[in-house]
Coordinates of C-alpha atoms and ligand atoms in Angstrom, one line a residue:
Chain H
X1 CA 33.8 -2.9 -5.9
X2 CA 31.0 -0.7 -7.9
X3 CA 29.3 -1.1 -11.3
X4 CA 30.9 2.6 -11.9
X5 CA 32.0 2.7 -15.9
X6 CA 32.7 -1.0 -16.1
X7 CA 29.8 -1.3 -19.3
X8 CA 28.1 1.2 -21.6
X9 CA 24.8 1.1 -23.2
X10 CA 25.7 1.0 -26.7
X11 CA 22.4 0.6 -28.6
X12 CA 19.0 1.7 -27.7
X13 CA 15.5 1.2 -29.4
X14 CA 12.0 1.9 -28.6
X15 CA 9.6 0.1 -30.9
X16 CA 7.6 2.7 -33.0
X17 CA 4.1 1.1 -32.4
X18 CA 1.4 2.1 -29.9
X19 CA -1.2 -0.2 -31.5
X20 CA -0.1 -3.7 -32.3
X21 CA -2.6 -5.7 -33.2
X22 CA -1.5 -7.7 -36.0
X23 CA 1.9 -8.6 -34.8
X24 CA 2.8 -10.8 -31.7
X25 CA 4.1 -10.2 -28.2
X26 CA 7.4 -12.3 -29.0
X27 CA 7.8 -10.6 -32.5
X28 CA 7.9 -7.1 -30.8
X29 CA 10.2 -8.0 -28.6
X30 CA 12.4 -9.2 -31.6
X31 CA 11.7 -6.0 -33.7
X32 CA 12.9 -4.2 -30.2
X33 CA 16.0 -6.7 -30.6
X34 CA 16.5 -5.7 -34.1
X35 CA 16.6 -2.1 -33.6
X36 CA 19.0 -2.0 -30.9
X37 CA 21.5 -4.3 -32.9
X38 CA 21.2 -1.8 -35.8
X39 CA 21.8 0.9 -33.6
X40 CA 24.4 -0.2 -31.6
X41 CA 26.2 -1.4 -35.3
X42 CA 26.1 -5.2 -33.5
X43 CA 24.6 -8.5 -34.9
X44 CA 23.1 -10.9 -33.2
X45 CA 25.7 -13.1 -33.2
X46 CA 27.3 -11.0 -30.9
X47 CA 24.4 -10.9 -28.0
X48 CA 25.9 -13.3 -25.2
X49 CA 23.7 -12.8 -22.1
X50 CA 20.2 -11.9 -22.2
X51 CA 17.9 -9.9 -19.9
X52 CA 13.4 -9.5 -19.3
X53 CA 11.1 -9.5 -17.1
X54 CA 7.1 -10.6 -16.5
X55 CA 6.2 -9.4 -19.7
X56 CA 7.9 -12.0 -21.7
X57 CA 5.8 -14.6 -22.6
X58 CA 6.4 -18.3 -21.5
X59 CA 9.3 -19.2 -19.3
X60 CA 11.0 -15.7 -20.2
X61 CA 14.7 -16.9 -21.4
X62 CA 13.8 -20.2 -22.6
X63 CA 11.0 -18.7 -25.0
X64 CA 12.2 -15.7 -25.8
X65 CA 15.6 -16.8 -26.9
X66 CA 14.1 -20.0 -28.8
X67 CA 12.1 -17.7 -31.0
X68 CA 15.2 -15.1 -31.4
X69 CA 17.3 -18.1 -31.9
X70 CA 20.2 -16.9 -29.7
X71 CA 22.7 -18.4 -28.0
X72 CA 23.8 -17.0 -24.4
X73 CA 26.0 -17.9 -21.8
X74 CA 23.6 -15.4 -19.0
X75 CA 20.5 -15.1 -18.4
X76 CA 18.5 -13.1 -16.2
X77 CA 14.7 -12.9 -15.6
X78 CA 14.1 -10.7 -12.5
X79 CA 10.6 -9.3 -12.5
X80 CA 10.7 -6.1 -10.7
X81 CA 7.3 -5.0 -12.3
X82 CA 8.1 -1.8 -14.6
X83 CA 11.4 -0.5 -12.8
X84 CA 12.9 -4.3 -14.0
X85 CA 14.5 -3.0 -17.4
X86 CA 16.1 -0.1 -15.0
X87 CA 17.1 -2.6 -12.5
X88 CA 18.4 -5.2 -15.3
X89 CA 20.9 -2.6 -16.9
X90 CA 22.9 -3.0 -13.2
X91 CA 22.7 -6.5 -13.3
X92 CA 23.8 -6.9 -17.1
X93 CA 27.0 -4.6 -16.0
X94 CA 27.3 -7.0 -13.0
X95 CA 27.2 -9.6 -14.9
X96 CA 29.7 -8.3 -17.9
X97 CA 32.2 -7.6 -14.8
X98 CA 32.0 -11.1 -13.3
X99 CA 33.0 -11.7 -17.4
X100 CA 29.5 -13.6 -17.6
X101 CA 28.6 -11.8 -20.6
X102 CA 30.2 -9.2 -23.0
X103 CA 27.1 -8.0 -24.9
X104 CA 23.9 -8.4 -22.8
X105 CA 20.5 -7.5 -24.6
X106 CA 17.3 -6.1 -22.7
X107 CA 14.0 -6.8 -24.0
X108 CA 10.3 -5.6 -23.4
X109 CA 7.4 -5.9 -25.3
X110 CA 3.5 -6.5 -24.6
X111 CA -0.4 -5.6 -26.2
X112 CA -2.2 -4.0 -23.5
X113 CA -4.1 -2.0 -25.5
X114 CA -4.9 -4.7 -28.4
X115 CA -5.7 -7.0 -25.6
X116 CA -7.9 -4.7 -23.4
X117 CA -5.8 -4.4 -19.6
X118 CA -5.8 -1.3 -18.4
X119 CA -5.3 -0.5 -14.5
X120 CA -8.7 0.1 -13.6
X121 CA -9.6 -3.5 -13.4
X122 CA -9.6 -5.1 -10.0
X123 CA -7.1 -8.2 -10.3
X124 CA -7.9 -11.5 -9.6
X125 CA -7.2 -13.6 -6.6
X126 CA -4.4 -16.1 -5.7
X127 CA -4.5 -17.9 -3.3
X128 CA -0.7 -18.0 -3.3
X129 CA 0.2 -14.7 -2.8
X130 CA 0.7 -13.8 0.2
X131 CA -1.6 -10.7 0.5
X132 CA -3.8 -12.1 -2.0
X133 CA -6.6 -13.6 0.5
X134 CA -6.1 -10.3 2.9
X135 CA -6.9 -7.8 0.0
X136 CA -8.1 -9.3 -3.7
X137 CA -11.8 -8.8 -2.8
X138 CA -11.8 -5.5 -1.6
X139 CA -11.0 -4.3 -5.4
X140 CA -8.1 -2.4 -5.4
X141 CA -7.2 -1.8 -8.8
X142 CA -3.6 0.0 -9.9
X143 CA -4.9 3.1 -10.0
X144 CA -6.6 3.2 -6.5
X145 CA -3.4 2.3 -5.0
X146 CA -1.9 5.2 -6.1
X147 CA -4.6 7.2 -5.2
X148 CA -4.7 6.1 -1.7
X149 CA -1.0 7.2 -1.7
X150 CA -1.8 10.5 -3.2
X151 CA -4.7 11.5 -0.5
X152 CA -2.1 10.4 2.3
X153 CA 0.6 12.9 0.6
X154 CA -1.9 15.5 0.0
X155 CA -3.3 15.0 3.9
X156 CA 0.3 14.9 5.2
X157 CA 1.6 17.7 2.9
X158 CA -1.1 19.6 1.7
X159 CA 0.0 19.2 -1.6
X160 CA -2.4 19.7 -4.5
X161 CA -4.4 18.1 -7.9
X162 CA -3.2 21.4 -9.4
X163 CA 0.4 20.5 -8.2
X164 CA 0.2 17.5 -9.2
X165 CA -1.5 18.7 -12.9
X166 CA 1.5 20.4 -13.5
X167 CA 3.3 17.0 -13.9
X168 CA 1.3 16.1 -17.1
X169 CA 1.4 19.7 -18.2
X170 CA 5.2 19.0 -18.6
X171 CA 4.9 16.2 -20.0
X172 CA 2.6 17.0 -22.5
X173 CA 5.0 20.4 -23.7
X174 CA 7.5 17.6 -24.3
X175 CA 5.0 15.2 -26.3
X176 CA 3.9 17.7 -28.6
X177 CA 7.6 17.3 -30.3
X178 CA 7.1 13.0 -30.5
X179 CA 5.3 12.4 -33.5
X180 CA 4.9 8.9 -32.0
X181 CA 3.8 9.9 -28.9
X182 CA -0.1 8.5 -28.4
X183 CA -1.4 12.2 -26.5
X184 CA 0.3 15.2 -28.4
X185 CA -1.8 18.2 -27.5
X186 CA -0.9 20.4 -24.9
X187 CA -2.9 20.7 -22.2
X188 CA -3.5 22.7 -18.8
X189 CA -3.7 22.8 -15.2
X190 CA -7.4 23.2 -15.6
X191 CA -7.8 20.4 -18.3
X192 CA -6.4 17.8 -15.9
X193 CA -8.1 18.9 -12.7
X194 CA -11.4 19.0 -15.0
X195 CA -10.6 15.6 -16.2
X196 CA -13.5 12.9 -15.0
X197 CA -12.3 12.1 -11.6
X198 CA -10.9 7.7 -11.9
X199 CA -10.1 7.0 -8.3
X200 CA -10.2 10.0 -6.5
X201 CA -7.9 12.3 -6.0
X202 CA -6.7 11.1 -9.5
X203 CA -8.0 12.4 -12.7
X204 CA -8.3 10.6 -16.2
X205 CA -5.3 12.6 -17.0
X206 CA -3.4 12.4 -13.9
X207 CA -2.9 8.5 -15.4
X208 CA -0.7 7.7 -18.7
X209 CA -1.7 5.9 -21.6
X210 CA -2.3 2.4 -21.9
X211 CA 0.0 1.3 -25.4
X212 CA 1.3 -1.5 -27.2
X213 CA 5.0 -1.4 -28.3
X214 CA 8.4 -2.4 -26.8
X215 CA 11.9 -1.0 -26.2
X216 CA 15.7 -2.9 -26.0
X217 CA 18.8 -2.2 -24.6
X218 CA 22.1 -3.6 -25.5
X219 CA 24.6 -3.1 -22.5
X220 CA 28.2 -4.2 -23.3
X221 CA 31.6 -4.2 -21.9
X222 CA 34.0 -1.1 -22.0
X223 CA 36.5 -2.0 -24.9
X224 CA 33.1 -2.9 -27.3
X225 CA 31.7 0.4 -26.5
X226 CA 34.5 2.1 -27.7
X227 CA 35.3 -0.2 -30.9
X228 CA 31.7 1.2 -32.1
X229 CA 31.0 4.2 -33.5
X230 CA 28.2 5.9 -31.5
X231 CA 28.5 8.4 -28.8
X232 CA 29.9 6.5 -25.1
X233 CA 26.9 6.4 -22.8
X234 CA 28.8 4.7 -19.3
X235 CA 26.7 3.2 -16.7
X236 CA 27.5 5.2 -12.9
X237 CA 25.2 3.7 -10.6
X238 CA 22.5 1.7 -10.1
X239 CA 19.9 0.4 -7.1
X240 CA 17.1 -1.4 -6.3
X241 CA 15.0 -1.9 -3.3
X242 CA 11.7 -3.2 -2.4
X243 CA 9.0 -1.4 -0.3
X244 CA 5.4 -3.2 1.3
X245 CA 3.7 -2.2 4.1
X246 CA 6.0 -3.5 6.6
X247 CA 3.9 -5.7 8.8
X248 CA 1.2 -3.3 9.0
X249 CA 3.6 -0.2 9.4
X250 CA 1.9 1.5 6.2
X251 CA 3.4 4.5 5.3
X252 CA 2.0 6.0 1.6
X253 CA 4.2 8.8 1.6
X254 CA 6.9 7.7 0.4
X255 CA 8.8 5.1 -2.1
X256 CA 11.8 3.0 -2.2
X257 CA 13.9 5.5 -3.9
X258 CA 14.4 6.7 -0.2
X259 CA 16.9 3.9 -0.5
X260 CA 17.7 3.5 -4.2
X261 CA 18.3 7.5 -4.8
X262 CA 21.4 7.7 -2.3
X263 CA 22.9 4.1 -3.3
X264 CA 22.6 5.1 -6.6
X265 CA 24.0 8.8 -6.1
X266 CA 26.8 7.6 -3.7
X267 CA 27.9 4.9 -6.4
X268 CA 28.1 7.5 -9.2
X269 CA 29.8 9.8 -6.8
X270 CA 27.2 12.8 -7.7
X271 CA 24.7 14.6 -6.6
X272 CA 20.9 15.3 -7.3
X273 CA 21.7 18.4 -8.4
X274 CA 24.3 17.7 -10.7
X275 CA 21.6 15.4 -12.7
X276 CA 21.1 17.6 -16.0
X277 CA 18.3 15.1 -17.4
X278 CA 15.9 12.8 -15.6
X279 CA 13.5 9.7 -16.4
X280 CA 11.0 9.7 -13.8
X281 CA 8.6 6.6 -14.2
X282 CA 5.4 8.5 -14.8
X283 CA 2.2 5.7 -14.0
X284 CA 0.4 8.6 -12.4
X285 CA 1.9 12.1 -11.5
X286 CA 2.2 11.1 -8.2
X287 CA 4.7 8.7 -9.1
X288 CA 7.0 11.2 -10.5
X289 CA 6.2 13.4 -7.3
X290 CA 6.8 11.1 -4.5
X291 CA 9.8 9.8 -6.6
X292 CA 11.2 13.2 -6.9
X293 CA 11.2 13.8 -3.6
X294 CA 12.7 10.3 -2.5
X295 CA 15.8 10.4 -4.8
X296 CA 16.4 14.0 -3.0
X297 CA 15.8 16.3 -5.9
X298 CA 13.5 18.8 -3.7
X299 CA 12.9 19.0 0.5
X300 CA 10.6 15.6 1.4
X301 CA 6.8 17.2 1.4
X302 CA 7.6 20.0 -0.9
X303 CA 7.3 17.8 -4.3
X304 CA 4.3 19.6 -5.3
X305 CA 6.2 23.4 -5.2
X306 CA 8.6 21.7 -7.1
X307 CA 7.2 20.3 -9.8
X308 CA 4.7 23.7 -10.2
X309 CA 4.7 26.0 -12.8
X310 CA 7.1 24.4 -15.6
X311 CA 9.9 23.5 -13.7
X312 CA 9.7 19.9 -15.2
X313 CA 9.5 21.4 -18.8
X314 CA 13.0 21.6 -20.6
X315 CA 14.1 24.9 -21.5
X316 CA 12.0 26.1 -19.4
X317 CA 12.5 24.6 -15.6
X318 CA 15.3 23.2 -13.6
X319 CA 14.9 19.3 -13.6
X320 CA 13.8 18.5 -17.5
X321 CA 12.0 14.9 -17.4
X322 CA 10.8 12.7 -19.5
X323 CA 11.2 14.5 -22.8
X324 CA 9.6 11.8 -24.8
X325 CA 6.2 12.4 -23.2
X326 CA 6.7 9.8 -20.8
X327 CA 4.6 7.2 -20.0
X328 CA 1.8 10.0 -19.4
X329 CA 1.6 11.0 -23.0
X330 CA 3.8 8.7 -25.2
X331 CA 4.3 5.0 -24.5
X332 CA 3.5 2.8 -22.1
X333 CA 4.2 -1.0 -23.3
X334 CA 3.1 -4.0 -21.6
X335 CA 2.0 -1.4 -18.7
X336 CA 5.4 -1.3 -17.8
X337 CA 7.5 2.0 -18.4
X338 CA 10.7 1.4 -17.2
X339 CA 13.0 0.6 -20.8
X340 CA 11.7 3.8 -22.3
X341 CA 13.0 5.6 -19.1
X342 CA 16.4 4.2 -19.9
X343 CA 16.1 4.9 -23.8
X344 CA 15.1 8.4 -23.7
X345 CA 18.4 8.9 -20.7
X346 CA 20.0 7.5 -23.6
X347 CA 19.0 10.2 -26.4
X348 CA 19.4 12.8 -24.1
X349 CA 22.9 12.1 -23.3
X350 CA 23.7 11.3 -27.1
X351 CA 22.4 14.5 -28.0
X352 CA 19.5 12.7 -29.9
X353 CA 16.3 13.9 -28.3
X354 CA 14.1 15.9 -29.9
X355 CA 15.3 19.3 -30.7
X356 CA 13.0 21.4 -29.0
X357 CA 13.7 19.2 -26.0
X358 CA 17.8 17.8 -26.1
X359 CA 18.8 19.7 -22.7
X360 CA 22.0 21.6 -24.2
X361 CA 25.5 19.5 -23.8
X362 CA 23.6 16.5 -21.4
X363 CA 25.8 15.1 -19.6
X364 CA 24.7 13.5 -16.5
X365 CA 21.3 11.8 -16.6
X366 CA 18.8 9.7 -14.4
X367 CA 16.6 6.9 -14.8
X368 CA 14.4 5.8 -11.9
X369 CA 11.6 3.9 -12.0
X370 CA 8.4 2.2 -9.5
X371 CA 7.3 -1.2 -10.3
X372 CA 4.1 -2.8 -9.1
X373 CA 2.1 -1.1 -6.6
X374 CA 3.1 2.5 -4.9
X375 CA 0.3 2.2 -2.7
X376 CA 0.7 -1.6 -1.7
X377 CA 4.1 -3.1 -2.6
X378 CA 6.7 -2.0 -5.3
X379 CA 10.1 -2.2 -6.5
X380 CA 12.3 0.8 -7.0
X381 CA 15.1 0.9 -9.3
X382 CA 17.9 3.8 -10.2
X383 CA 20.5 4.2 -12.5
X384 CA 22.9 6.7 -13.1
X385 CA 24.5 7.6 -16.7
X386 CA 27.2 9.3 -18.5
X387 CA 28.0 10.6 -21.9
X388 CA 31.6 10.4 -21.9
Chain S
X1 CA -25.9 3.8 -6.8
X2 CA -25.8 0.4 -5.7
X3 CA -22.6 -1.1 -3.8
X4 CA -19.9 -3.3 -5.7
X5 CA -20.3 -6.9 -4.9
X6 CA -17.6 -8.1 -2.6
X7 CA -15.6 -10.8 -4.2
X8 CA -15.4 -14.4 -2.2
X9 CA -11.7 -13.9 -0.5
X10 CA -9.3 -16.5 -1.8
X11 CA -7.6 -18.9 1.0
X12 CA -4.9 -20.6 2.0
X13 CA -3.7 -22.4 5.2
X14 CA -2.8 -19.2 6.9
X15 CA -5.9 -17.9 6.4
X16 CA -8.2 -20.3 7.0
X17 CA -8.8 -19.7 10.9
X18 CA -9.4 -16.0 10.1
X19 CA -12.2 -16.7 8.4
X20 CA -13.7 -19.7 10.4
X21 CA -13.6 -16.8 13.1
X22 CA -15.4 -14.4 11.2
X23 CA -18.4 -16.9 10.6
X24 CA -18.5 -16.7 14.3
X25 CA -18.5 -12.7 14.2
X26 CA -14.8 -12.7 15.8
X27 CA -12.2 -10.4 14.4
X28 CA -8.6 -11.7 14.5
X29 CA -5.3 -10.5 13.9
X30 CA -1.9 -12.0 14.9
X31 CA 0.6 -10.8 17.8
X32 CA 3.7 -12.2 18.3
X33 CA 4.8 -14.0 21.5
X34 CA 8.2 -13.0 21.1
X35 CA 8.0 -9.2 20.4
X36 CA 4.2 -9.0 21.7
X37 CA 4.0 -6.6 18.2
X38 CA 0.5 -7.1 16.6
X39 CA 1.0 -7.2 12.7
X40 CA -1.2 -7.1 9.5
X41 CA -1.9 -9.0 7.7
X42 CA -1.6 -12.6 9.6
X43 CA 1.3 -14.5 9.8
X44 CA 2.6 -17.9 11.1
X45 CA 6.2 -16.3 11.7
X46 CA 6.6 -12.6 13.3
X47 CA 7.3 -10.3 10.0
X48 CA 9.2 -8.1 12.8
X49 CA 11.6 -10.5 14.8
X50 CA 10.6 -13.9 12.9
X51 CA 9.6 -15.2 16.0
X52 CA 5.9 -17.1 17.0
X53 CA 2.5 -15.7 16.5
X54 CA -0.6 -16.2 17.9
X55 CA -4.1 -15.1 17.0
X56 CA -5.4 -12.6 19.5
X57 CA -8.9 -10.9 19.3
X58 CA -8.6 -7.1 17.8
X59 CA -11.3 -4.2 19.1
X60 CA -12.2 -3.7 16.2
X61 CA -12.0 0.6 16.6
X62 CA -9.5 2.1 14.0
X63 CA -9.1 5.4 12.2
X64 CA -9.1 6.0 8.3
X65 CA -4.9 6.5 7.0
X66 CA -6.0 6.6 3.7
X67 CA -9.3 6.2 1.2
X68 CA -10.1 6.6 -2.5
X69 CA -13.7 6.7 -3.4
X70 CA -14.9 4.9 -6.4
X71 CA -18.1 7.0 -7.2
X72 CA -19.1 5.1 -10.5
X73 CA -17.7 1.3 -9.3
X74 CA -19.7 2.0 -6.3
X75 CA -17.1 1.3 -3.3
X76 CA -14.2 3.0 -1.6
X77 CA -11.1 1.4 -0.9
X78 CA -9.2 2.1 2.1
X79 CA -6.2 1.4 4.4
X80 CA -7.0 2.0 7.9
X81 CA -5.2 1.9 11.4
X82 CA -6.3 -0.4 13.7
X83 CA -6.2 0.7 17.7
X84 CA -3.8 -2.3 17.7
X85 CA -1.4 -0.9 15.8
X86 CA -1.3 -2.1 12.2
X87 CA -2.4 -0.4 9.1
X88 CA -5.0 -2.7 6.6
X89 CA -6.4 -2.8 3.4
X90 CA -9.9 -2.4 3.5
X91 CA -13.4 -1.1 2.4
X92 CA -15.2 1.6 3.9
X93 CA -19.0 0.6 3.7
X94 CA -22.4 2.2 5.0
X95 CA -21.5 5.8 4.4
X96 CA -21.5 8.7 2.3
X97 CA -18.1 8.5 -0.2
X98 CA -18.5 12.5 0.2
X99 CA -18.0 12.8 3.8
X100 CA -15.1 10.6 5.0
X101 CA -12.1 12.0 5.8
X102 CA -8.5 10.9 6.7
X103 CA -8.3 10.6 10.3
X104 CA -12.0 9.9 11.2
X105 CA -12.9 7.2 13.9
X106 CA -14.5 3.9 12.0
X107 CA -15.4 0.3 13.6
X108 CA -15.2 -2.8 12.3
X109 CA -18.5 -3.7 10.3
X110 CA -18.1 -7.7 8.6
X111 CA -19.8 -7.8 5.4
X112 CA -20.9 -10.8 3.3
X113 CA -18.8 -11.5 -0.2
X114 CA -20.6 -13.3 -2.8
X115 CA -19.8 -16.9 -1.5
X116 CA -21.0 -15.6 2.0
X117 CA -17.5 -15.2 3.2
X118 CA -17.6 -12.1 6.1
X119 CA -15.2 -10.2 5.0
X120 CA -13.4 -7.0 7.2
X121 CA -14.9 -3.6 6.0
X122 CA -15.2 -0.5 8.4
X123 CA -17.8 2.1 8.8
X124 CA -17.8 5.4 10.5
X125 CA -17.7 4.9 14.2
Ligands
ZN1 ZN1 7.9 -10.5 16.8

């Protein structure tokens, strides 16, 4: 048994703020709600199973839908870190085949940047966490444990900052086209390796934004899709796995969508190359490179040839990605990128992204995302869409 | 540029002994008596086979896997391999950020956190 077309995603929203000061963390996860509904042509009345993650204040469920004032019959609250919204569109179509749920909403919302977290503050010890008494006091912050694993891959692969520049030049072509997105100039290879250096090998622009906002999903079941009137986005495939440093077996090269890319790929029953659009969870731009190369879209080592010269830029390379400007230029709520993978998938294969940037006829599209810590321990999560 | 101040390391039952053992300037990590694999970082139950562990005295010689410096925080943050065999999370201290590579010999060097506490950095060898 597979998730393969057994629930659509039939509304998709990503809230237009970046600076949210004057509203709430649980009101812009309802305004998130809100638009989806509207865009799916559903009420609320209709939502019967309910999906978020660590970002939702309180006890998750219990809060959230208090405050929404909906009644479910599911509930789900796995915190994968950023990848969880990815991750919780496979379980919502789990759940909706188990006939837990017919209409399951996805919510994210959080005010990093009103509330002054970013990732270059260390984090503070628990005593509870496993690692916590092993590592906490040696600093590492989010970004240093990317760049650990971005020295390793450049050590191990010789690949390069300018390589790995090339990954926000990309973005950056595609953010020029968002007016929402928070960076919308263009920039160069030169501008991000001339970037003040954060943790080295990673420049200030090697990291994305730090942003309010918020983003929902509505995934529903097959015969609801259809009764509506937008365009049929089916679900394929979807995975999930978790990566650490395996009793002390470290190894920074690579992710968890070692194992994620070919569940995911096998359960769609396609191919990397058959992927026409891709959301690539875009932290840092070695993310999307390490991540590239895990979910087999290029040779392992030779991410940074592929990701060179445009070939992320649509219209212009291979493998478009992340044609709202990503987390690197556009959006990044609650630190955690993964909805607005899964919403700009979703435009893509709807034919609603940005003109300059809707890859002709989309068809087949990919959402992966990295939650937690590349360099320590993370989550992975892949899903695989359809316009039908 | 003066060095970061190294927080006091939080604690819990499993870590406890590792500590008490530094204060004596002893540097422990955990082998299983199953297996006979050394892991990082300690555990009552083998994260290979599940089986036993028992604290067992490391050399203390390793070799950098992996560093970033943090020029303007002051301190660079590290995984490195111990002879041993397992990778750990660590701080490279007494050295010029400039001048370490990947792959370059280091030994153990405890230094004090704020509270006292030695904690497990490395310096070149
Ligand atoms: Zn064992």
């Amino acid at each position: 048994m597979t998730i393969r077309g057994k629930a659509y995603i039939a509304g998709a929203y990503e809230h237009p703020t970046r600076k949210a000061p004057d509203k709430s963390v649980a009101q812009l996860h309802a305004e998130s709600a809100a638009g989806a509904l509207a865009d799916a042509g559903l009420t609320k009345d209709d939502v019967d199973g309910y999906f978020c993650a660590g970002d939702a204040p309180g006890m998750g469920p219990v809060n959230m839908l208090d405050y929404m004032n909906l009644r479910v019959r599911h509930m789900d609250s796995t915190d994968l870190g950023g990848c969880s919204y990815i991750a919780a569109v496979a379980h919502a179509t789990e759940a909706i085949m188990a006939g837990k749920c017919n209409v399951a909403l996805i919510t994210l919302a959080g005010r990093p940047r009103s509330e002054g977290h970013s990732g270059t503050a260390a984090r503070p010890g628990n005593p509870n966490i496993p690692d916590s008494p092993w590592e906490t006091h040696f600093g590492p912050s989010t970004v240093n444990l990317y760049a650990m694993a971005a020295a390793r891959h450049m050590y191990q692969y010789g690949t390069t900052s300018e390589q790995l520049a090339w990954i926000k030049v990309a973005a950056s072509h595609h953010a020029q086209h968002n007016p929402h997105a928070m960076l919308r100039d263009v920039v160069t290879v030169e501008d991000v390796v001339n970037s003040p250096m954060v943790s080295d090998p990673l420049h200030r622009l090697d990291c994305c934004v730090v942003s309010d906002g918020g983003g929902a999903l509505l995934v529903v079941k097959p015969e609801i899709a259809k009764a509506l009137k937008r365009p049929l986005v089916k679900v394929l495939g979807g995975a999930e796995a978790m990566k650490g440093q395996m009793g002390g077996d470290v190894d920074l090269t690579y992710s968890g969508a070692v194992w994620t890319g070919p569940a995911a790929f096998a359960e769609a029953g396609v191919m990397p190359s058959d992927i026409q659009y891709a959301s690539i969870y875009d932290s840092f731009t070695i993310t999307v490179l390490m991540q590239l190369e895990d979910l087999g879209f290029c040779e392992k080592g030779k991410g940074g040839a592929f990701v060179a010269d445009g070939n992320l830029i649509s219209g212009v390379g291979k493998l478009p990605f992340n044609t709202d400007g990503g987390g690197l230029c556009n959006n990044h709520p609650a630190n955690r990128g993964g909805i607005t993978k899964v919403i700009e998938a979703v435009r893509q294969l709807r034919g609603e992204a940005h003109p300059k940037v809707q890859v002709p006829n989309c068809g087949l599209a990919l959402a992966h995302g990295t939650g937690g810590l590349l360099g320590s321990r993370h989550a992975s999560a892949t899903l695989i869409l359809e316009r039908e | 540029m003066s060095e970061r101040k190294i927080t006091a390391p939080s604690s819990n039952p499993e870590s406890e002994p590792f500590y008490a053992a530094a204060k004596e300037g002893r540097f422990l990590i955990r082998t299983c008596t199953g297996c006979g694999k050394s892991h990082w970082y300690p555990r009552t139950l083998c994260p290979f086979c599940f089986g036993a562990t028992e604290w067992t005295e490391a050399s203390g010689n390793a070799t950098i896997y992996s560093f970033s410096p943090m020029r303007r925080a002051g301190f660079t943050i590290a995984y490195v391999t111990l002879a041993e065999g397992p990778t750990m999370m660590t701080n490279l201290v007494d050295c010029d950020m400039d001048s370490l590579a990947i792959g370059q010999p280091v030994k153990l060097a405890f230094k004090p956190a704020e509270d006292g506490t030695p904690v497990p950095c490395f310096t070149p060898a």
